[in-house]
Tab-separated table of C-alpha atoms in Angstrom:
chain	number	residue	atom	x	y	z
A	183	MET	CA	63.307	69.351	107.200
A	184	VAL	CA	66.285	67.585	105.668
A	185	ALA	CA	67.173	64.211	107.188
A	186	ASP	CA	70.464	64.163	109.137
A	187	ASN	CA	72.111	61.794	106.650
A	188	ASP	CA	71.019	63.829	103.672
A	189	SER	CA	72.183	66.996	105.368
A	190	GLN	CA	75.591	65.496	106.045
A	191	LYS	CA	75.891	64.423	102.433
A	192	ILE	CA	74.967	67.855	101.230
A	193	GLU	CA	77.621	69.443	103.493
A	194	GLU	CA	80.217	66.958	102.146
A	195	SER	CA	79.179	67.725	98.622
A	196	ARG	CA	79.513	71.477	99.308
A	197	ASP	CA	82.900	70.989	100.867
A	198	ILE	CA	84.045	69.306	97.652
A	199	LEU	CA	82.628	72.075	95.498
A	200	ILE	CA	84.147	74.807	97.727
A	201	SER	CA	87.518	73.119	97.481
A	202	ALA	CA	87.165	73.074	93.647
A	203	ILE	CA	86.174	76.730	93.616
A	204	ALA	CA	89.263	77.480	95.815
A	205	GLN	CA	91.525	75.598	93.514
A	206	THR	CA	90.214	77.324	90.390
A	207	MET	CA	90.578	80.755	91.847
A	208	VAL	CA	94.389	80.273	91.710
A	209	ILE	CA	94.009	80.422	87.885
A	210	TYR	CA	92.761	84.046	88.310
A	211	GLY	CA	95.543	85.034	90.652
A	212	VAL	CA	93.474	84.657	93.867
A	213	THR	CA	94.757	82.563	96.735
A	214	PRO	CA	92.901	79.331	97.566
A	215	SER	CA	91.932	80.798	101.013
A	216	VAL	CA	90.161	83.725	99.257
A	217	GLY	CA	88.504	81.157	97.046
A	218	ARG	CA	87.226	79.304	100.105
A	219	ILE	CA	85.686	82.537	101.408
A	220	TYR	CA	83.888	82.982	98.088
A	221	GLY	CA	82.801	79.378	98.068
A	222	VAL	CA	81.359	79.609	101.567
A	223	LEU	CA	79.415	82.708	100.644
A	224	TYR	CA	78.310	81.112	97.366
A	225	PHE	CA	76.581	78.287	99.181
A	226	ALA	CA	75.313	80.359	102.168
A	227	ASP	CA	71.570	80.556	102.475
A	228	LYS	CA	71.806	83.985	104.057
A	229	PRO	CA	74.204	86.872	104.163
A	230	LEU	CA	77.152	86.179	106.562
A	231	ASN	CA	79.273	88.518	108.716
A	232	LEU	CA	82.952	88.452	109.175
A	233	ASP	CA	82.821	86.233	112.270
A	234	GLU	CA	80.500	83.671	110.686
A	235	ILE	CA	82.817	83.443	107.643
A	236	LYS	CA	85.912	83.184	109.826
A	237	ASP	CA	84.395	80.259	111.751
A	238	GLN	CA	83.489	78.398	108.489
A	239	VAL	CA	86.883	78.866	106.713
A	240	ALA	CA	88.971	78.393	109.848
A	241	MET	CA	91.077	81.507	109.128
A	242	SER	CA	92.092	84.549	111.186
A	243	LYS	CA	89.762	87.530	111.254
A	244	GLY	CA	92.476	89.628	109.612
A	245	SER	CA	92.914	87.140	106.781
A	246	VAL	CA	89.136	86.938	106.164
A	247	SER	CA	88.922	90.725	106.242
A	248	THR	CA	91.726	91.041	103.612
A	249	GLY	CA	90.147	88.286	101.455
A	250	LEU	CA	86.739	89.975	101.586
A	251	ARG	CA	88.395	93.267	100.431
A	252	ASP	CA	89.878	91.417	97.471
A	253	LEU	CA	86.574	89.864	96.626
A	254	LEU	CA	84.719	93.222	96.990
A	255	ASP	CA	87.341	94.812	94.622
A	256	THR	CA	86.617	92.236	91.921
A	257	GLU	CA	82.866	92.463	92.564
A	258	MET	CA	82.558	88.744	93.370
A	259	VAL	CA	81.242	89.603	96.846
A	260	ILE	CA	78.698	92.247	97.757
A	261	LYS	CA	78.395	93.971	101.081
A	262	VAL	CA	74.765	94.117	102.280
A	263	TRP	CA	72.943	95.678	105.088
A	264	LYS	CA	71.017	93.458	107.532
A	265	LYS	CA	68.282	95.087	109.536
A	266	GLY	CA	68.879	95.091	113.239
A	267	ASP	CA	72.663	94.285	112.973
A	268	ARG	CA	75.569	96.703	112.953
A	269	LYS	CA	78.040	94.264	111.449
A	270	ASP	CA	78.677	94.194	107.762
A	271	HIS	CA	77.295	91.181	105.923
A	272	TYR	CA	78.377	89.721	102.664
A	273	ILE	CA	76.823	87.693	99.836
A	274	ALA	CA	78.471	86.073	96.758
A	275	GLU	CA	77.698	87.275	93.318
A	276	LYS	CA	76.483	84.029	91.793
A	277	ASP	CA	76.532	85.064	88.174
A	278	PHE	CA	79.749	83.539	86.955
A	279	PHE	CA	79.492	85.411	83.668
A	280	LYS	CA	79.413	88.698	85.572
A	281	ASN	CA	82.419	87.561	87.724
A	282	PHE	CA	84.362	86.560	84.692
A	283	PHE	CA	83.639	89.790	82.813
A	284	ALA	CA	84.424	92.010	85.893
A	285	PHE	CA	87.721	90.226	86.533
A	286	PHE	CA	88.925	90.133	82.922
A	287	THR	CA	87.888	93.661	82.034
A	288	LYS	CA	89.764	94.941	85.097
A	289	MET	CA	92.873	92.912	84.128
A	290	LEU	CA	92.747	93.977	80.436
A	291	ARG	CA	92.367	97.630	81.382
A	292	GLN	CA	95.229	97.404	83.984
A	293	GLU	CA	97.522	95.722	81.430
A	294	ARG	CA	96.683	98.391	78.801
A	295	ASN	CA	97.308	101.221	81.237
A	296	ILE	CA	100.716	99.932	82.408
A	297	ILE	CA	102.018	99.272	78.853
A	298	SER	CA	100.506	102.447	77.411
A	299	ARG	CA	102.262	104.582	80.073
A	300	ALA	CA	105.553	102.855	79.358
A	301	ASN	CA	105.105	103.291	75.585
A	302	GLU	CA	104.429	107.007	76.099
A	303	GLN	CA	107.587	107.320	78.252
A	304	VAL	CA	109.861	105.895	75.612
A	305	GLU	CA	108.189	106.796	72.322
A	306	GLY	CA	109.792	110.288	72.040
A	307	THR	CA	113.219	109.010	72.810
A	308	LEU	CA	112.857	106.161	70.232
A	309	LYS	CA	111.561	108.534	67.594
A	310	ASP	CA	114.482	110.919	68.128
A	311	ILE	CA	117.045	108.028	67.861
A	312	ALA	CA	115.277	106.692	64.778
A	313	VAL	CA	115.815	109.976	63.036
A	314	ASN	CA	119.012	111.401	64.689
A	315	GLY	CA	120.761	108.365	66.096
A	316	ASP	CA	124.544	108.243	66.153
A	317	SER	CA	124.687	105.039	64.035
A	318	GLU	CA	122.610	103.249	61.477
A	319	GLU	CA	122.358	100.294	63.868
A	320	ALA	CA	120.884	102.477	66.610
A	321	LYS	CA	118.408	104.013	64.130
A	322	GLU	CA	117.288	100.548	62.947
A	323	MET	CA	116.936	99.310	66.527
A	324	ALA	CA	114.788	102.323	67.484
A	325	GLN	CA	112.636	101.903	64.357
A	326	GLY	CA	112.142	98.197	65.219
A	327	ASP	CA	111.125	99.112	68.732
A	328	LEU	CA	108.642	101.707	67.383
A	329	LYS	CA	107.082	99.014	65.161
A	330	ASP	CA	106.761	96.747	68.156
A	331	ILE	CA	105.045	99.501	70.098
A	332	GLU	CA	102.668	99.993	67.151
A	333	GLN	CA	101.815	96.325	67.222
A	334	THR	CA	101.154	96.344	70.948
A	335	MET	CA	98.784	99.205	70.463
A	336	THR	CA	96.856	97.159	67.839
A	337	TYR	CA	96.573	94.436	70.528
A	338	PHE	CA	95.502	96.863	73.219
A	339	ASP	CA	92.836	98.413	70.903
A	340	TRP	CA	91.440	94.881	70.334
A	341	THR	CA	91.463	94.042	74.057
A	342	LEU	CA	89.666	97.336	74.798
A	343	ARG	CA	86.983	96.425	72.323
A	344	LEU	CA	86.800	92.946	73.964
A	345	ALA	CA	86.433	94.485	77.413
A	346	ASN	CA	83.730	96.848	76.219
A	347	ALA	CA	81.891	93.921	74.667
A	348	MET	CA	81.986	91.996	77.908
A	349	GLU	CA	80.776	94.988	79.866
A	350	SER	CA	77.936	95.719	77.490
A	351	ARG	CA	77.164	92.053	77.181
A	352	GLU	CA	77.489	92.508	73.315
A	353	ILE	CA	79.817	89.506	73.496
A	354	PHE	CA	76.759	87.239	73.791
A	355	GLU	CA	75.783	88.206	70.264
A	356	HIS	CA	78.971	86.386	69.083
A	357	PHE	CA	79.211	83.758	71.776
A	358	PRO	CA	75.807	83.014	73.253
A	359	LYS	CA	75.524	81.632	76.728
A	360	TYR	CA	73.819	78.493	75.429
A	361	LYS	CA	74.575	76.580	72.315
A	362	GLY	CA	72.074	77.526	69.656
A	363	ASP	CA	70.857	80.574	71.763
A	364	ASP	CA	70.552	83.711	69.638
A	365	SER	CA	69.758	86.025	72.597
A	366	THR	CA	72.263	88.650	73.705
A	367	GLY	CA	72.406	87.619	77.317
A	368	GLN	CA	70.918	90.868	78.360
A	369	GLU	CA	68.856	90.746	81.510
């Protein structure tokens, strides 16, 4: 059994680490309160239910529920079944590489989809103006916009390859987890 003084120091250390996790989550567009939920689950020694999480983060049940949905969507938290209990329980995905890849591939794909749809909506109009525009100035502007669209597609093709490399873990062939490591990171 851990001595009371050591136990208190461990709890204080965990509080500092949970605060740091909560602060860094803002970088990824996640609120600090959702970051605290993840931090609590990260250091939990067993799956926790909604009420247990609520008590530890001092948030409303509704806020914790919303935060858990966000974390489930990004695959940073996993819902697990606990024998003999009807409540949902949650654990943190502790593989930061997996969290990073899941988040960024989702964002890269979302960005690509939004811009690609917009490009598709305007491309026909711009092509028509580039050929049949009422003035040379309009034709040049449309041609310039079409070149810009082409450049964005080059970027999106590259980000798609990057997302695929993260999902397949091929990225570790180019950027190993550990300096000097020549493994692919496959598990």
